[in-house]
Coordinates of C-alpha atoms in Angstrom, one line a residue:
V1 CA 10.3 52.5 28.8
V2 CA 10.0 51.0 31.9
G3 CA 13.7 52.2 33.5
I4 CA 17.3 53.5 32.7
L5 CA 20.6 52.4 33.7
T6 CA 23.2 54.7 33.5
Q7 CA 27.0 54.8 34.9
R8 CA 25.5 57.1 36.8
D9 CA 23.0 54.7 38.3
I10 CA 26.2 51.7 38.7
L11 CA 28.5 54.2 40.6
R12 CA 25.5 54.8 42.8
L13 CA 25.0 51.1 43.2
C14 CA 28.9 50.5 44.1
Y15 CA 29.9 53.8 46.3
G16 CA 26.0 54.5 47.3
Q17 CA 25.0 51.4 48.7
P18 CA 26.5 49.3 51.5
P19 CA 27.1 45.9 50.7
E20 CA 24.2 44.5 53.3
F21 CA 21.9 45.8 50.4
L22 CA 23.3 43.3 47.9
Q23 CA 23.1 40.4 50.4
A24 CA 19.6 41.4 51.9
L25 CA 17.9 40.4 48.5
G26 CA 19.9 37.2 49.0
Q27 CA 21.2 36.9 45.1
D28 CA 24.7 37.8 43.8
P29 CA 26.0 40.7 43.4
N30 CA 27.3 39.3 39.8
S31 CA 23.6 39.0 38.6
V32 CA 21.6 41.4 39.9
P33 CA 18.2 41.9 38.0
V34 CA 18.3 45.5 36.2
G35 CA 14.7 45.7 37.3
Q36 CA 16.2 46.0 40.8
V37 CA 18.4 48.9 40.5
M38 CA 17.4 50.8 37.3
S39 CA 15.9 54.4 37.4
G40 CA 11.9 54.7 37.1
P41 CA 9.8 56.4 35.8
V42 CA 12.1 57.7 33.3
M43 CA 11.8 60.9 31.5
T44 CA 11.1 60.6 27.4
L45 CA 10.5 63.2 25.0
A46 CA 8.7 62.9 21.7
E47 CA 10.1 62.4 18.2
A48 CA 7.9 65.1 16.6
A49 CA 8.9 67.2 19.7
L50 CA 12.6 66.8 19.1
T51 CA 13.1 70.3 16.3
D52 CA 15.7 71.4 18.3
L53 CA 19.0 70.8 20.1
L54 CA 18.0 73.5 22.5
V55 CA 15.1 71.4 24.0
V56 CA 16.8 68.7 25.2
V57 CA 19.9 70.8 26.2
N58 CA 17.0 72.4 28.2
L59 CA 15.8 69.7 29.9
F60 CA 19.0 68.1 30.9
R61 CA 20.1 71.4 32.9
Q62 CA 16.2 71.5 34.3
H63 CA 16.4 67.8 35.5
Q64 CA 19.5 67.2 36.1
V65 CA 19.9 64.4 33.6
S66 CA 22.3 63.2 31.2
H67 CA 20.4 60.4 28.9
L68 CA 16.6 60.8 27.3
P69 CA 15.2 58.0 25.4
I70 CA 12.7 59.3 22.5
V71 CA 9.7 57.9 21.9
D72 CA 7.0 57.8 19.4
D73 CA 3.1 58.0 18.9
H74 CA 2.6 54.5 20.8
Q75 CA 5.5 55.0 23.9
R76 CA 8.2 52.9 21.7
L77 CA 11.5 53.9 22.5
T78 CA 13.3 54.9 18.9
G79 CA 16.5 56.2 20.1
L80 CA 18.5 57.9 22.6
V81 CA 19.6 61.4 23.4
T82 CA 22.9 61.9 25.5
C83 CA 24.8 64.7 27.1
E84 CA 27.8 63.0 24.3
T85 CA 25.6 63.0 21.5
V86 CA 24.4 66.6 21.8
Q87 CA 28.1 67.9 21.9
H88 CA 28.5 65.7 19.0
A89 CA 25.9 67.3 16.9
L90 CA 26.5 70.7 17.9
L91 CA 30.0 70.0 17.1
L92 CA 29.3 69.1 13.4
N93 CA 26.6 71.7 13.4
Q94 CA 29.6 74.4 14.1
L95 CA 31.8 72.2 11.4
S96 CA 29.5 72.7 8.9
W97 CA 28.6 76.4 9.4
A98 CA 32.2 77.3 9.4
E99 CA 32.8 75.2 6.4
H100 CA 29.7 77.4 5.0
Q101 CA 31.3 80.5 5.4
R102 CA 34.2 79.3 4.0
S103 CA 32.6 78.6 1.0
I104 CA 31.0 82.0 0.4
L105 CA 34.3 84.2 1.5
A106 CA 35.8 81.7 -1.5
N107 CA 33.2 82.5 -3.7
V108 CA 33.6 86.2 -3.2
E109 CA 36.8 85.9 -3.2
Q110 CA 37.2 84.6 -6.8
R111 CA 34.2 87.0 -8.4
Y112 CA 35.9 89.9 -6.6
A113 CA 39.1 88.4 -8.4
N114 CA 37.4 87.8 -11.7
L115 CA 36.0 91.5 -11.5
L116 CA 39.6 92.9 -10.9
E117 CA 41.0 91.0 -14.2
A118 CA 38.2 91.9 -16.3
A119 CA 38.0 95.5 -15.2
P120 CA 39.1 98.5 -18.0
V121 CA 41.6 99.8 -15.7
G122 CA 44.8 99.4 -14.4
I123 CA 44.5 98.0 -10.3
F124 CA 47.6 98.1 -7.8
H125 CA 47.0 97.6 -4.2
T126 CA 50.6 98.8 -2.3
D127 CA 51.5 97.8 1.2
A128 CA 52.3 101.0 3.5
Q129 CA 55.3 102.0 2.1
G130 CA 53.8 102.0 -1.5
R131 CA 55.5 98.7 -2.6
Y132 CA 52.9 97.0 -5.4
T133 CA 51.8 93.9 -3.9
Y134 CA 49.4 93.4 -6.5
V135 CA 48.5 94.7 -10.4
N136 CA 45.8 93.3 -12.8
E137 CA 46.7 92.2 -16.0
R138 CA 45.0 95.9 -17.9
W139 CA 47.7 97.8 -15.4
C140 CA 50.3 95.4 -16.7
E141 CA 49.3 96.2 -20.8
I142 CA 49.2 99.6 -19.9
T143 CA 53.1 100.0 -18.2
G144 CA 54.5 97.2 -20.1
L145 CA 55.6 95.4 -16.8
Q146 CA 55.1 91.4 -15.8
P147 CA 53.6 91.2 -12.2
E148 CA 56.7 89.8 -11.0
A149 CA 59.1 92.9 -12.4
A150 CA 56.2 95.3 -10.5
L151 CA 56.3 93.5 -7.4
H152 CA 57.7 95.0 -4.0
R153 CA 58.7 97.9 -6.0
S154 CA 57.7 101.2 -4.9
W155 CA 54.4 102.7 -7.5
L156 CA 56.5 105.8 -7.5
S157 CA 59.4 104.3 -9.4
I158 CA 57.3 104.3 -12.7
L159 CA 56.0 108.0 -12.9
H160 CA 57.9 110.6 -14.6
A161 CA 60.8 112.0 -13.5
Q162 CA 58.8 115.9 -13.3
D163 CA 55.5 114.6 -12.3
V164 CA 56.5 113.0 -9.0
A165 CA 57.1 115.7 -6.7
P166 CA 53.7 117.5 -8.0
V167 CA 51.9 113.8 -7.3
M168 CA 53.4 114.0 -3.8
E169 CA 52.0 117.0 -3.1
S170 CA 48.9 116.4 -4.0
M171 CA 48.9 112.9 -2.5
A172 CA 50.2 114.8 1.1
A173 CA 47.3 117.1 0.6
A174 CA 45.0 114.3 -0.4
Y175 CA 45.7 112.7 3.0
R176 CA 45.5 115.7 5.3
Q177 CA 41.7 115.7 4.5
W178 CA 41.4 112.4 4.4
Q179 CA 40.1 112.6 1.0
P180 CA 41.6 110.0 -2.4
L181 CA 44.3 111.0 -4.0
R182 CA 43.0 111.9 -7.8
C183 CA 45.4 113.6 -10.7
E184 CA 47.1 113.4 -13.9
F185 CA 50.4 112.3 -14.6
R186 CA 52.9 111.0 -16.9
L187 CA 54.4 107.2 -16.7
K188 CA 57.2 106.0 -18.0
C189 CA 56.4 102.9 -20.1
Q190 CA 58.4 100.1 -21.0
G191 CA 60.7 101.2 -24.4
G192 CA 60.7 104.8 -23.4
N193 CA 57.2 105.7 -24.3
I194 CA 55.3 108.1 -22.5
A195 CA 52.0 107.8 -21.4
W196 CA 49.1 110.1 -19.8
M197 CA 47.4 108.4 -17.2
Y198 CA 44.3 109.8 -14.3
G199 CA 45.3 108.2 -11.4
Q200 CA 43.2 107.3 -8.6
L201 CA 44.8 106.4 -5.2
V202 CA 42.8 105.6 -1.8
A203 CA 44.5 104.8 1.6
E204 CA 43.4 101.4 4.0
R205 CA 43.3 102.3 7.4
S206 CA 43.0 100.0 10.0
A207 CA 40.5 100.8 13.4
Q208 CA 43.2 102.9 14.9
G209 CA 43.7 105.2 11.5
H210 CA 46.8 103.7 10.6
I211 CA 47.4 103.6 7.0
T212 CA 48.1 99.8 6.3
G213 CA 48.1 99.8 2.2
Y214 CA 46.7 101.8 -1.0
L215 CA 44.5 100.8 -3.5
G216 CA 44.9 102.2 -6.5
T217 CA 43.6 102.7 -10.2
L218 CA 45.1 103.8 -13.6
T219 CA 43.3 105.0 -17.0
D220 CA 45.2 105.7 -19.6
I221 CA 43.9 109.3 -21.3
T222 CA 46.8 109.7 -23.7
E223 CA 44.3 109.9 -26.9
H224 CA 42.5 112.7 -25.1
K225 CA 45.6 114.4 -24.1

């Protein structure tokens, strides 16, 4: 590498030098040899040293250059790194990392969903007002309801009428102490059957401490009763 001619050199030639400069060369301004206007000597970087883009970025900043020729062990030109190629590479790295993170998150969510469906207890989630937003398959088996019949209705609506007040009192006491609700109650199942449940309910809270939803489980203890 004996020199380099960049857009900066051309602009400096066109606007930084008086016209007499070219006339003094005794040549046609449109056919000036590159060797007379190129910049040199040229800073280069060995291929073996090109292990991290930060090395290139630091050289750009330190020497105020925007083009960095890459050479092999024999000082032969093998490539050229520019500000644009560095930006492009960084963008690709960011996109690749973001895609990797999305892939990991998708796998975690799938495993979580599989776990919920395979759980031997009924699992449900509600919004802050106590309306169902999710029920698993076991919950449907216990209650005899399908997911579409449960969504957006209050989780208290399937409790036996005589157990609603005691459960509400236990829930209020638990939340005053920021403790999960754990209690036994009767459930009104489809067909008029009554089943005994051991229920647990945990409040989900925002960073400010406001309740944003509830996560609960139902365990059928009818046979024990």
